[in-house]
Coordinates of C-alpha atoms and ligand atoms in Angstrom, one line a residue:
M98 CA 89.2 109.1 73.2
T99 CA 91.9 106.7 73.4
T100 CA 91.0 103.2 72.1
T101 CA 93.8 100.2 71.3
R102 CA 93.5 101.3 68.0
S103 CA 94.0 105.2 68.0
L104 CA 97.2 104.1 70.8
R105 CA 98.5 101.9 68.2
E106 CA 98.4 104.5 65.8
K107 CA 100.1 107.1 67.8
A108 CA 103.0 104.4 68.2
G109 CA 105.8 105.1 66.4
S110 CA 105.1 109.1 65.9
E111 CA 104.6 109.9 69.3
P112 CA 105.1 108.9 73.1
I113 CA 102.7 107.0 74.2
T114 CA 101.9 108.0 77.9
M115 CA 100.0 105.3 80.8
L116 CA 100.1 105.8 84.4
T117 CA 98.3 103.8 86.9
A118 CA 95.6 105.0 89.2
Y119 CA 93.3 103.0 92.0
D120 CA 90.4 105.8 92.3
A121 CA 88.4 108.1 90.8
P122 CA 90.2 111.2 91.8
T123 CA 93.2 110.1 90.5
A124 CA 92.2 108.6 87.5
S125 CA 90.2 112.5 86.8
V126 CA 94.1 114.1 87.4
V127 CA 95.6 111.6 85.2
E128 CA 92.8 111.6 81.9
A129 CA 92.5 115.7 82.5
A130 CA 96.9 116.1 82.4
G131 CA 96.4 114.0 78.9
V132 CA 97.9 110.8 79.7
D133 CA 96.4 108.0 77.2
A134 CA 95.9 105.2 79.4
V135 CA 95.3 104.1 82.7
L136 CA 96.2 101.3 84.0
V137 CA 94.6 99.8 87.2
G138 CA 97.6 97.9 87.9
D139 CA 97.8 94.7 90.6
S140 CA 100.7 97.4 92.0
M141 CA 97.7 98.6 94.0
G142 CA 98.8 95.4 96.1
N143 CA 101.7 97.1 97.4
A144 CA 100.6 100.9 95.9
V145 CA 97.3 101.2 97.7
L146 CA 96.2 98.5 99.8
G147 CA 99.3 97.9 101.9
Y148 CA 100.0 94.0 100.9
D149 CA 103.9 93.1 100.6
S150 CA 103.3 91.8 97.3
T151 CA 100.8 91.9 94.2
L152 CA 100.1 88.3 94.9
P153 CA 97.0 88.8 97.3
V154 CA 94.9 91.1 95.3
T155 CA 91.6 89.8 94.2
L156 CA 89.7 89.9 91.1
E157 CA 87.1 91.9 93.3
E158 CA 89.5 94.4 94.5
V159 CA 91.0 95.0 90.5
E160 CA 87.4 94.9 89.7
S161 CA 85.8 97.3 92.3
R162 CA 88.6 99.8 91.6
T163 CA 88.3 99.7 87.8
A164 CA 84.6 100.7 88.2
A165 CA 85.9 103.9 89.8
V166 CA 88.4 104.6 87.2
A167 CA 86.5 104.3 84.2
R168 CA 83.6 106.1 85.9
A169 CA 86.1 108.7 86.0
T170 CA 87.2 108.7 82.7
D171 CA 86.0 109.7 79.4
E172 CA 89.1 110.4 77.7
A173 CA 91.8 107.7 78.7
L174 CA 91.5 104.0 77.7
V175 CA 91.1 102.3 80.9
V176 CA 93.5 98.7 81.7
A177 CA 92.2 96.7 84.1
D178 CA 95.2 94.3 85.1
M179 CA 94.3 90.6 86.0
P180 CA 95.7 89.6 89.5
F181 CA 97.6 86.6 90.1
L182 CA 95.8 83.1 89.2
S183 CA 92.6 84.9 88.1
F184 CA 94.1 83.7 85.1
G185 CA 96.3 80.9 83.7
V186 CA 94.6 78.6 85.6
D187 CA 91.6 77.4 83.9
D188 CA 90.4 78.9 80.9
A189 CA 87.1 79.4 81.0
D190 CA 87.9 81.2 84.1
S191 CA 90.2 83.1 82.9
V192 CA 88.2 84.0 79.7
E193 CA 85.0 84.9 82.5
N194 CA 87.0 86.7 85.0
A195 CA 88.3 89.0 81.9
G196 CA 85.1 89.4 80.9
R197 CA 83.8 91.0 84.1
L198 CA 86.4 93.0 84.0
L199 CA 85.0 94.8 80.6
K200 CA 81.4 93.8 81.3
E201 CA 80.4 94.7 84.9
A202 CA 84.0 97.2 85.7
D203 CA 83.7 99.2 82.6
A204 CA 87.5 98.6 81.4
D205 CA 88.4 98.7 78.0
A206 CA 90.8 95.8 77.9
V207 CA 92.9 93.8 80.2
K208 CA 96.9 93.2 80.6
L209 CA 98.1 89.8 81.7
E210 CA 101.7 89.2 83.1
S211 CA 102.4 87.4 80.2
G212 CA 104.5 83.7 79.2
P213 CA 104.3 80.7 77.4
H214 CA 101.2 79.8 79.2
T215 CA 99.8 83.2 77.9
V216 CA 99.7 82.7 74.0
E217 CA 96.6 80.8 73.5
L218 CA 94.7 82.9 76.0
T219 CA 95.8 86.3 74.4
R220 CA 94.3 84.6 71.1
R221 CA 91.0 83.3 72.5
L222 CA 90.1 86.9 74.8
S223 CA 91.7 88.3 71.5
D224 CA 88.9 86.6 69.5
L225 CA 86.2 86.9 72.1
G226 CA 86.7 90.7 71.5
I227 CA 88.4 91.4 74.5
P228 CA 91.7 93.2 74.3
V229 CA 94.8 92.3 75.8
M230 CA 97.7 94.2 76.9
A231 CA 101.1 91.4 77.5
H232 CA 103.6 91.9 79.9
L233 CA 107.1 90.2 79.4
G234 CA 110.4 91.2 81.7
L235 CA 110.0 91.8 85.2
T236 CA 106.4 90.1 85.9
P237 CA 106.1 90.7 89.7
Q238 CA 103.2 88.1 90.0
H239 CA 106.6 85.8 89.8
V240 CA 108.4 87.2 92.5
N241 CA 108.4 83.8 94.7
K242 CA 110.7 82.2 91.6
L243 CA 112.3 85.8 90.1
G244 CA 112.0 87.7 92.9
Y245 CA 112.2 91.9 91.1
A246 CA 115.5 91.0 89.5
R247 CA 116.4 93.1 85.9
Q248 CA 115.5 90.6 82.7
G249 CA 116.5 89.6 79.7
T250 CA 120.2 90.3 80.6
D251 CA 121.8 87.1 78.6
R252 CA 122.0 86.5 75.5
D253 CA 119.4 83.1 75.5
A254 CA 117.0 85.5 78.3
A255 CA 116.6 87.9 75.6
E256 CA 115.9 85.8 72.8
R257 CA 112.5 84.0 75.1
I258 CA 111.7 87.8 75.5
L259 CA 111.9 88.7 72.0
E260 CA 110.6 85.1 70.6
L261 CA 107.6 86.0 73.2
A262 CA 106.8 89.2 72.4
R263 CA 106.3 88.1 68.7
D264 CA 103.7 85.7 69.8
H265 CA 101.7 87.6 71.7
E266 CA 101.3 90.1 68.5
A267 CA 100.6 86.7 66.9
A268 CA 97.9 86.3 69.3
G269 CA 96.6 89.1 68.8
A270 CA 98.0 91.5 71.9
F271 CA 97.5 95.4 71.1
S272 CA 100.4 96.3 72.8
L273 CA 103.2 95.1 75.2
V274 CA 104.8 96.2 78.6
L275 CA 108.5 96.0 78.8
E276 CA 109.0 95.5 82.4
H277 CA 113.0 96.5 83.9
V278 CA 114.6 95.0 80.6
P279 CA 118.4 96.1 79.2
S280 CA 117.5 99.0 77.0
N281 CA 119.1 97.7 74.0
L282 CA 116.7 94.6 74.4
A283 CA 113.6 97.0 74.5
A284 CA 114.9 98.8 70.9
Q285 CA 114.9 95.5 69.5
V286 CA 111.8 93.9 70.6
T287 CA 110.1 97.2 69.6
D288 CA 112.2 97.4 66.2
A289 CA 110.8 93.5 65.7
L290 CA 106.6 94.4 66.3
D291 CA 104.2 96.5 65.1
T292 CA 102.6 95.9 68.0
P293 CA 103.4 99.3 70.1
T294 CA 105.4 98.4 73.5
I295 CA 105.3 100.7 76.5
G296 CA 108.9 100.6 78.8
I297 CA 108.5 100.8 82.8
G298 CA 112.5 100.9 83.6
A299 CA 113.2 99.7 79.4
G300 CA 115.0 102.4 78.7
P301 CA 114.0 105.3 75.7
D302 CA 113.8 103.5 72.9
V303 CA 109.7 101.7 73.3
D304 CA 106.7 103.4 71.9
G305 CA 105.6 104.5 75.0
Q306 CA 106.4 104.4 78.7
V307 CA 104.2 103.8 81.9
L308 CA 105.1 104.2 86.2
V309 CA 103.3 103.4 88.9
I310 CA 101.0 106.4 90.1
T311 CA 102.4 106.8 93.9
D312 CA 106.0 106.5 93.1
V313 CA 105.5 109.5 89.8
L314 CA 103.1 111.4 92.7
G315 CA 106.0 111.0 95.5
L316 CA 103.5 108.9 97.7
S317 CA 105.6 105.7 97.7
D318 CA 107.5 104.5 101.0
R319 CA 110.3 102.8 98.3
S320 CA 110.0 103.2 94.5
P321 CA 112.3 101.1 92.2
P322 CA 115.5 102.2 91.0
F323 CA 113.9 103.2 86.8
S324 CA 111.0 105.2 88.1
E325 CA 111.1 109.2 88.8
Q326 CA 109.8 111.0 91.3
F327 CA 107.8 114.1 90.0
G328 CA 106.3 115.8 93.1
D329 CA 105.8 115.2 96.8
V330 CA 102.3 114.5 97.3
R331 CA 103.5 112.7 100.8
G332 CA 105.1 116.1 102.3
E333 CA 101.2 118.1 100.9
M334 CA 99.5 115.1 102.7
E335 CA 102.0 115.5 105.7
R336 CA 101.3 119.2 105.8
A337 CA 97.4 119.4 105.5
V338 CA 96.7 116.7 107.8
S339 CA 99.7 118.3 110.3
G340 CA 97.6 121.6 109.6
F341 CA 94.4 119.8 110.3
R342 CA 95.7 118.8 113.5
E343 CA 97.2 121.7 115.0
A344 CA 94.2 124.1 114.1
V345 CA 92.1 121.5 116.4
E346 CA 94.0 121.5 119.4
G347 CA 94.6 125.0 118.8
G348 CA 91.0 125.5 118.8
E349 CA 91.2 127.6 115.2
F350 CA 89.4 124.8 113.5
P351 CA 86.1 124.7 113.3
A352 CA 85.7 128.5 113.0
E353 CA 82.0 130.7 113.0
E354 CA 81.9 130.0 108.9
H355 CA 82.2 126.0 109.3
G356 CA 78.9 125.6 111.6
H357 CA 75.5 127.2 112.2
V358 CA 73.0 128.1 114.8
E359 CA 69.2 127.7 114.6
G360 CA 67.3 129.6 117.2
D361 CA 64.5 126.6 117.2
V362 CA 66.5 124.6 118.9
D363 CA 67.6 127.1 121.8
D364 CA 66.8 125.7 125.5
I365 CA 65.9 121.8 124.5
Y366 CA 68.2 120.5 127.3
Ligands
LIG479 O1 100.9 96.4 88.0 C1 100.9 97.4 87.4 O2 100.8 98.8 87.7 C2 101.8 97.1 86.6 C3 102.9 98.2 85.5 C4 104.3 98.7 86.5 C5 103.3 97.9 84.3 O3 101.9 96.1 85.8

């Protein structure tokens, strides 16, 4: 069973794998494939809830999806993403919201899109026994300020990311996602930390990789440039759905084996 401790132990010897999942069947496929951690990301906003960004995603949505994922997994570490403004506004609310994701939804850890404002919160949650995965670089909850652009692309910005990574490690974060930052910056952050780094658009020199499941499956309308499609699930779904429609319209479905006849219910009308 993957724990925050075993994930840390794996770092440096073997690559860590993490994928998002937002429902039970997908989580069970991810776990059966031997992926170390399942992230119930607020990327669910764009990926499966039909929003234009992650900003509208609510704590209740993450909670309900996390509970479904947790019910379907025994081995993988389940990390629940804290949605926009569910943390960082009020300390007590932040702790209560993070606690709900562990107590009620059965997450093993939470992820926070991080910045200077999350260092003390990371310390507080970690002290309380709520493991925190930090997230630096591109943080999509800041889309209205930063867009979806690469981060850490000049010296000052890169130094800020390295400093924040160190601060979150010191505050107790058990791992750190680095999103859409230069590969050479991610490599240096990884060298500087004992805490495992998990990259997305951060090159190969990190301790692990994470991608959004709908991108990996080939189900997304649009995917970021750093993603890779490993399947054609949209094509397979289209074939299945068209097959159903054609079979119904052509009178081939349902066939005899899909129904049953009871003598007793003859002649009631
Ligand atoms: O919400 C999410 O899925 C994420 C990953 C892309 C790291 O934050």
